[in-house]
Each structure stands twice: as structure tokens, then as C-alpha cells.
Amino acid sequence: MHARRRLALRAVYQGSTGHGSRFRQLGRRGLSVLTPPLLDLRRQHRSALTSLEKLLVRLHAAAEHTEVLRESVTTLDSLFVCCVVGEFNAGKSALINALLGREACVEGVLPTTASVCLIKHPAAPFVPSSAAGKEDGLVVMDVDVEWLRSTYLVDTPGTNSIDEAHTALTQDFLPRSDLVLFVTSAQQPFSDSEQAFLRSVTGWRKHVLCVLNKADTLPPADLQRVLEYVSENASRTVGAPVKVLASSARVALKLKERLRQESAAELGSPLRAAAEGEAEGAAAAQWEALEAEVRRVLQDGARLKMVSQLATASRLLEVYASAEASQLALVAADRDAVDDVGQRVHAFQATMRADFEPQVARAMLVLARLGQRGHRFLQEELTLSQLPRLLSRDALVKRFESTVVADSSAQLEAVALSLADWMEGRSSALERDTLSMLRSRVQLEPSSAGDAEAAAAAAYGSRRAELLLAMQSSARESVGSDAVANAGERAVAAVQTCLAQALLLEAGAAGLTGVVSVKAASMLDLTGLMPAFVIALTGLAVLPLQRYRLQLDLQQRVDELSSSLNEALQTHLEAELQHAVTRSLAAVKPFREHVEREHAAHEERRGMLDAVKAELSAMHLALERAERPAVSIVEPKT
């Protein structure tokens, strides 16, 4: 139905632009004369609408919206479109018959206008499309009235029709109309449904003339109150003053038929001469005022057509600017979320480095205690009272290993595992924060408050959702993996590598045990060559000296080991830190790049929308200031 309706509507404009020079001649005859400023504005107008159409295509606008703009460009020179809208039984058909001066449309208490009826002059061009016919919602009627040479008069189904297709058809014509005659009945003025429909008309910013029909059914005092009521409510709905004119369409048609003059069918023809009695005289005066206003609008048709098209363009611009702003807000929120991850990562790095020292200090404490035990061991073992025990080198080495070295390697490995747990716990917390951010962004769907927003959201939202879901899955797998065990293995390997390189806890000549065994052996060899009385005389000097030297060597080796292990742990922790940081940043990298690209694209499009908006506003202001033509709507007959 929607496709056929668009074809039917297109037929209206194909008719307006068909027949080449013949239509242009009719246009010059019927439309108001364009001044040089208006001619220049029309060129700018056509260029601006074309630019907007191209921009909306980039914004993935709905096809019917770009089609409206395309039609506006191609129909700028076409006939003026006056659309009559209102609820059924408001008297729309009667109003049209009175304007035409004959009964062209069927009237009735039931909805009689089942299709959009396009009323035109027989000489006015119209090329129906192959799909435009009565079954497609458009009926074309020729009426030989001179003022229709410049105007298409459109009769629409009731806005409160029970047939939704009729209401939709009426609303489809609104963006394409240049003047809207909004008809309400004095018997039930400005109902809730009329208010809602007028609000939709206002959305397209069309030139609206409100007609209170069946005014002859009310006493003068009541009529005035009803006029004030309709004017007040219509103005509130529109947001600007609305002119409301009273009419008695059936009385007006009766007066025109009574005159039986060809001129009576033309707008602005005097009717009071045919009136009989005060009531008909009042109805004639009301009708003359209505026709004078319609005539004034049609005389300014060329300018008002551009104003109307600009209003339609501005409305579409607002729709997609709003959709773009909505999507830009989502992109900005995504960007802030990604920036927040970056800030959390930087804070994580700073906190981890600040906490490195207390963690490494635990390993240094193991070595410090080892040094203390070694110092105490040498202090207790290298004495004259322990000389017999010193004669056995192997026994000395075993006592050193069990008392001093003990389980230092195991303690250092335990410290390394604890460091790995600490590091991985902090890293997992960072990854959980990243996962939480991704989950929150997945749950926040792009706005789709309307068709335009939905179309705009689809372009950004599809790729966005795809990336977020993929990264969420990857982050969840990362958090639930065996990363903790791997990190512990890496930490222990770093400690073992450091100890193996230093050889300080081994029994070789370069190790701590070697320090004791080699020095002790030298001392024992020396004492073995000495007579007992010499040892007795010199022991008090030799043993303290050897003990002091051994303690210095032991402390030097412990200090070297501490320095080497500290450097190894610092290097390991820095590598683990960078690994965690890289993993977290890599998790959001595709999303961050996508968001940055979209943000730049949205900023570019917003700049283009703002530029077009400024151009349309400037043109609208120029059209409002342009001089109105002071010519007749039709040429005098010759």
C-alpha cells in the first residue's frame, strides 16, 4: 500500500512537470510573477534542497523523505498545491464545491471521500503513472474553473476515518502541500482528534488557514465565542497565531448558483448582491472574506511554494539532526566509557608501581634473615671451643646448609607465588572492570524513537553491537582462563633464574656454602700444620680474623643476591604490569577505533547539518522579507 501510495503521489508531480514548454507557459499564466530577487532565491533554493537530499542519503534517511526533497526540486516550477483536510462531516466537500462554484464533490453524513481527489483545470498538465488509479488511492477530476490553472486543489479523506489507509494517505500529502485549509465544524469545533492532526500539520510547518464551517448553524453571539475558542486552541497547538475564518459553504454555493454568472466561480466574486435576508447577507460577507484570504495566498503562490518547501526541508532536517544528535550522544557516551577504561588503566599502573616496593620487600626479608642466620652461625661455629668440630669440613658444610641456607629457596618461591597472586588479582579486577563496561554498553541500545532515528541507529548500532559482543566474550574468556597459574609459573621461573645465575644458594665454590667451606678448609689446613702450643698462643687472633672475613664475604654475597633478586622481581613485575595493561587496552582497541571513527564522522555530519540549517534559515528570512507580488491570480479574459 505504501509503495502504491508513493506512486500515486508521484503522479501529481509528474503531471506538474510534464508537457515541457506547455506547462511552463501555463505556469507563467497562472503563477505570480517572480521578481529578480525571488528568481535568485529560487536558484539558491534548488541548490540547497539538492544538497540536503544528498546529505540525507549519507544519513541513511528513509526513502520517502529523500523522495520528498527530490520532488520539491523537480516541482519548484509546478502548480500550487492546496490541500483541504479535516474530519469527515466537517464540510470539506461542501467547502470545495463552494470554492469551485459547482457541485463537483459528493457530500453526505457518512465518509464520502474514500480516496484523495486531485481537482485540476482540464488544461492543466497531468501525466498519471501506470500504477496511479482509483485503486491506488488517487482520483483525478477536471473542473473548468479559471483559477485552477495555477492550482491543484486536493480533497482528502477524513482525518478521523476508521480506515487507517485513508488517514495515512491524507498525512502523506501534507509534506507535498503548499497551503492547508483546515476545516472544522461549528457543530463540533476543534475536537481532540482535530487537535492531534493539526499538531502533525504543524510539524511540517505548512501555511495553515483554519476554516470554521457551518457557521450559519450558530447565532452571532455563539459564533463569536466559538471563533475565539477555535482561534485560542489552534494557536496554542500551532504555537503561533492562527487566522480562523467563518464560512457557510452550502449557503455560499447556493448564492453562486443564484447569480448564474461565469464570474461567480472565480475567487473573490461578490455574493452579497444575491443574498436574501440578514442571514444570507452575513454568510455572503463571511465567504467573501474567506475567498479574499485564499486569493491573497494564491497570488503569492510562487514565494509561498518556496517557503512551504523550505518548511518541509527544515522539518526533515530537524528530524535527522535530532537522530544524529541522539546517535552522537551514544557515540560520545561510548567514547567516555573507553576513555574511562584508559584512565582506569593509568591509575592501575600508578597504584601497582607504588605497591611494588612492599611486595618486593618480602623477598628481601627472606635474604636478610638468611644473612642474619649466617652471621650468627659463623659467630658461634668459628671459635676455639668448636675447633674439633671444624676439623670436619663436610660436617661444617652440612651444618651451614641446614642452619643458614635451610629452606630459603622454597621461601623465595613462595614469595614469588604470592606476588603472582597479588599481581593477577589486581589484573583480574582491571579486566572485570573492562568486562563490566563492555556489558553495560551492550545493554545500552541505540535510540530508535522514530523511523528516522531507527534508520540512523542501524548504521552505527549494527557494527557497534557486533564489536561489543565479540569483545565481551573475549574478555569473559580471559577472566575465566588459567591466567593465574601461568602468572605464578612465570614468577617462580623469574626467581629461580635469578638464583641459578647468582649460584648463591648452591653448594659450589661460588655459592654461600662455598664461601664457608673454602675459607674453613684453608683455615683447617693452616691449623693442621701448627703445633698445639702455637695454636693456643695464636688462636685468639687467627679465628676472629677468619670469622670476620667470612662474615664480610657472606654479607657481600647476600647483598649481591638481594640486589640481583630485587632487580629480577622489579623487571618481572614491570613485565607483568605491561602484560595486564596491554591485555586490557587490546580488549577495547577495536571498539575504541570504531568509536573514534564514528565520532569523527558524526562531527563532520553535524557540521554539514548545521551549515545546511544556517543556509535554510537565511533563505527563509530572505523569503519572508521579499516583496509580495501585487498581481491578479489569473489573467483577464480577452
XYZ file of C-alpha atoms in Angstrom, residues 108-417:
310
model
C -23.009 13.253 2.934
C -23.231 12.439 6.619
C -21.094 9.354 6.055
C -17.447 9.434 4.887
C -17.868 10.094 1.189
C -14.267 10.811 0.185
C -12.660 7.376 0.185
C -9.643 8.453 -1.869
C -7.515 11.504 -2.312
C -9.168 13.534 -5.043
C -6.977 15.798 -7.144
C -9.025 18.573 -8.723
C -7.414 20.450 -11.599
C -8.196 22.539 -14.650
C -8.711 20.484 -17.841
C -5.817 22.338 -19.466
C -3.513 21.792 -16.502
C -0.956 19.075 -17.273
C -1.132 15.719 -15.564
C 0.659 12.501 -16.530
C -0.644 9.558 -14.481
C 1.806 6.801 -13.720
C 0.950 3.247 -14.674
C 0.103 2.446 -11.057
C -1.833 5.630 -10.304
C -5.503 4.980 -10.382
C -8.524 4.863 -8.175
C -7.475 1.628 -6.580
C -4.172 3.178 -5.571
C -5.764 5.980 -3.574
C -5.792 8.839 -6.093
C -8.689 10.137 -8.182
C -8.161 12.929 -10.711
C -11.041 15.283 -11.510
C -11.092 18.034 -14.161
C -13.108 21.164 -13.334
C -13.191 24.076 -15.756
C -12.587 26.915 -13.309
C -10.074 29.549 -14.330
C -8.220 29.865 -11.009
C -7.406 26.131 -11.111
C -4.991 26.860 -13.965
C -2.470 27.804 -11.295
C -3.550 25.457 -8.512
C -4.142 21.832 -7.676
C -6.989 21.510 -5.172
C -6.763 18.295 -3.143
C -9.733 16.793 -1.300
C -8.692 14.244 1.323
C -10.425 11.540 3.381
C -11.481 12.467 6.887
C -8.654 12.699 9.390
C -10.747 10.592 11.787
C -11.647 7.969 9.213
C -11.965 4.452 10.548
C -9.874 3.364 7.583
C -6.241 3.802 8.623
C -5.179 3.796 4.975
C -7.302 6.899 4.368
C -5.728 8.734 7.296
C -2.232 7.694 6.219
C -2.957 8.848 2.672
C -4.026 12.255 3.950
C -0.885 12.553 6.064
C 1.295 11.551 3.109
C 0.041 14.593 1.221
C 0.990 17.047 3.965
C 4.718 17.327 3.145
C 3.793 17.957 -0.509
C 1.160 20.632 0.037
C 1.774 24.380 -0.111
C -1.414 25.545 1.632
C -3.504 23.593 4.136
C -7.157 24.542 4.520
C -8.001 23.054 7.891
C -11.786 22.653 8.126
C -13.595 22.223 11.439
C -17.342 22.189 12.068
C -19.136 24.805 14.139
C -21.303 21.961 15.440
C -18.291 20.199 16.989
C -15.406 22.643 16.849
C -11.784 21.604 17.267
C -12.159 18.088 18.643
C -9.308 16.139 20.235
C -8.589 14.255 17.022
C -8.539 17.534 15.082
C -6.104 18.966 17.593
C -3.825 15.936 17.180
C -4.000 16.171 13.400
C -3.329 19.903 13.404
C -0.285 19.207 15.537
C 1.013 16.864 12.839
C 0.331 19.522 10.205
C 2.268 21.984 12.330
C 5.165 19.547 12.385
C 5.576 20.137 8.660
C 5.280 23.932 9.156
C 2.799 24.406 6.380
C 0.863 27.588 5.775
C -2.411 26.829 7.572
C -5.729 28.610 7.128
C -8.363 27.427 9.606
C -11.975 27.466 8.390
C -14.921 27.186 10.797
C -17.593 25.748 8.510
C -21.359 25.585 9.094
C -21.223 28.974 10.787
C -24.841 29.582 9.758
C -25.967 26.982 12.314
C -24.947 29.246 15.227
C -26.390 32.545 16.494
C -23.984 35.503 16.027
C -23.063 35.649 19.729
C -22.322 31.920 19.912
C -20.423 32.079 16.633
C -18.094 34.722 18.013
C -17.380 32.654 21.119
C -16.711 29.560 19.015
C -14.370 31.524 16.724
C -12.438 32.730 19.765
C -12.336 29.199 21.177
C -11.017 27.695 17.935
C -8.507 30.519 17.458
C -7.196 30.190 21.006
C -6.824 26.404 20.872
C -5.470 26.305 17.338
C -2.905 28.995 18.168
C -1.870 27.066 21.272
C -1.493 23.883 19.240
C 0.457 25.545 16.450
C 2.492 27.738 18.755
C 1.702 30.866 16.729
C -1.362 32.991 15.938
C -3.760 31.179 13.584
C -6.279 33.007 11.449
C -9.750 31.434 11.739
C -12.400 32.374 9.197
C -16.070 31.536 9.433
C -17.862 30.082 6.446
C -21.240 28.705 5.411
C -20.183 26.710 2.380
C -23.626 25.473 1.357
C -25.110 28.959 1.583
C -22.202 30.326 -0.455
C -22.713 27.710 -3.165
C -26.454 28.498 -3.253
C -25.673 32.201 -3.714
C -23.242 31.453 -6.538
C -25.792 29.290 -8.274
C -28.359 32.048 -7.824
C -26.107 34.505 -9.609
C -25.663 32.062 -12.502
C -22.719 34.051 -13.768
C -19.478 32.570 -15.012
C -17.519 35.020 -12.879
C -19.204 33.675 -9.749
C -16.961 30.612 -9.910
C -13.843 32.776 -9.597
C -12.310 33.610 -6.254
C -13.295 36.964 -4.839
C -16.584 37.299 -6.707
C -19.103 39.440 -4.736
C -22.037 37.437 -3.371
C -23.919 39.897 -1.165
C -25.932 41.116 -4.131
C -27.542 37.685 -4.357
C -28.227 37.417 -0.637
C -31.784 37.461 0.619
C -32.207 38.376 4.229
C -29.803 39.127 7.049
C -28.595 35.525 7.495
C -27.612 35.105 3.855
C -26.007 38.540 3.881
C -23.838 37.549 6.854
C -22.922 34.255 5.174
C -22.035 36.107 1.953
C -19.764 38.526 3.835
C -18.017 35.660 5.600
C -17.474 33.837 2.345
C -16.113 36.896 0.564
C -13.587 37.340 3.384
C -12.572 33.670 3.092
C -12.123 33.820 -0.674
C -10.197 37.074 -0.387
C -7.744 35.413 2.010
C -7.376 32.330 -0.207
C -6.914 34.582 -3.227
C -4.230 36.581 -1.421
C -2.346 33.383 -0.595
C -2.588 32.039 -4.138
C -1.406 35.330 -5.605
C 1.756 34.865 -3.563
C 1.922 31.220 -4.582
C 5.408 31.166 -6.112
C 7.005 32.614 -2.983
C 4.850 30.563 -0.623
C 5.722 27.375 -2.521
C 9.386 28.021 -1.770
C 8.506 28.872 1.840
C 6.490 25.664 2.071
C 9.267 23.561 0.590
C 11.779 25.190 2.898
C 9.499 24.365 5.819
C 9.359 20.736 4.708
C 13.126 20.670 4.264
C 13.619 22.251 7.684
C 11.311 19.680 9.242
C 13.240 16.807 7.677
C 16.496 18.452 8.673
C 15.315 18.655 12.273
C 14.228 15.012 12.261
C 17.629 13.787 11.109
C 19.573 16.358 13.093
C 17.749 15.041 16.157
C 18.539 11.471 15.138
C 22.160 12.456 14.522
C 22.330 14.197 17.908
C 20.903 11.089 19.553
C 23.490 8.892 17.881
C 26.265 11.372 18.629
C 25.269 11.257 22.294
C 25.594 7.469 22.205
C 28.965 7.711 20.447
C 30.119 10.305 22.992
C 28.994 8.039 25.838
C 30.856 5.134 24.224
C 33.889 7.361 23.874
C 33.692 8.383 27.533
C 33.425 4.722 28.521
C 36.531 3.867 26.501
C 38.362 6.878 27.980
C 37.321 5.679 31.429
C 38.969 2.337 30.710
C 42.123 4.203 29.719
C 42.024 6.246 32.909
C 41.496 3.109 34.971
C 44.497 1.518 33.258
C 46.706 4.541 34.032
C 45.504 4.550 37.637
C 46.176 0.809 37.777
C 49.750 1.342 36.596
C 50.391 4.088 39.133
C 48.913 2.060 42.025
C 50.772 -1.100 41.083
C 54.150 0.649 40.868
C 53.518 2.316 44.200
C 52.746 -1.112 45.724
C 55.741 -2.856 44.148
C 58.160 -1.967 46.956
C 56.179 -3.528 49.837
C 55.720 -6.708 47.809
C 59.407 -6.990 46.847
C 60.378 -6.205 50.451
C 59.000 -9.627 51.447
C 61.643 -11.326 49.297
C 64.330 -9.033 50.660
C 63.272 -10.014 54.188
C 63.941 -13.695 53.400
C 67.503 -12.841 52.323
C 68.031 -10.504 55.271
C 67.095 -13.282 57.672
C 69.408 -15.637 55.790
C 72.238 -13.140 56.274
C 71.461 -12.856 59.966
C 71.498 -16.619 60.377
C 74.812 -16.825 58.532
C 76.381 -14.145 60.683
C 75.196 -15.906 63.838
C 76.332 -19.322 62.535
C 79.881 -18.089 61.870
C 79.937 -16.268 65.171
C 79.043 -19.475 67.007
C 80.997 -22.011 64.930
C 84.359 -20.296 64.370
C 85.551 -20.360 67.967
C 88.332 -22.261 69.761
C 85.745 -24.203 71.686
C 84.343 -25.550 68.415
C 87.781 -26.382 66.949
C 87.229 -30.174 66.955
C 84.006 -29.686 65.004
C 85.823 -27.501 62.492
C 88.194 -30.325 61.595
C 85.385 -31.986 59.592
C 84.725 -29.834 56.533
C 81.774 -31.853 55.250
C 80.083 -31.719 58.629
C 80.591 -27.943 58.687
C 79.019 -27.580 55.257
C 76.010 -29.657 56.226
C 75.509 -27.643 59.408
C 75.711 -24.416 57.339
C 73.204 -25.661 54.801
C 70.717 -26.861 57.402
C 71.097 -23.901 59.752
C 71.720 -20.942 57.426
C 70.526 -21.794 53.913
C 67.725 -24.001 55.201
C 64.553 -23.544 53.037
C 65.388 -20.069 51.738
C 64.852 -21.159 48.119
C 61.403 -22.525 48.973
C 60.564 -19.363 50.886
C 61.582 -17.218 47.918
C 59.456 -19.349 45.598
C 56.527 -18.982 47.984
C 57.044 -15.222 47.959
C 57.103 -15.332 44.150
C 53.814 -17.231 44.068
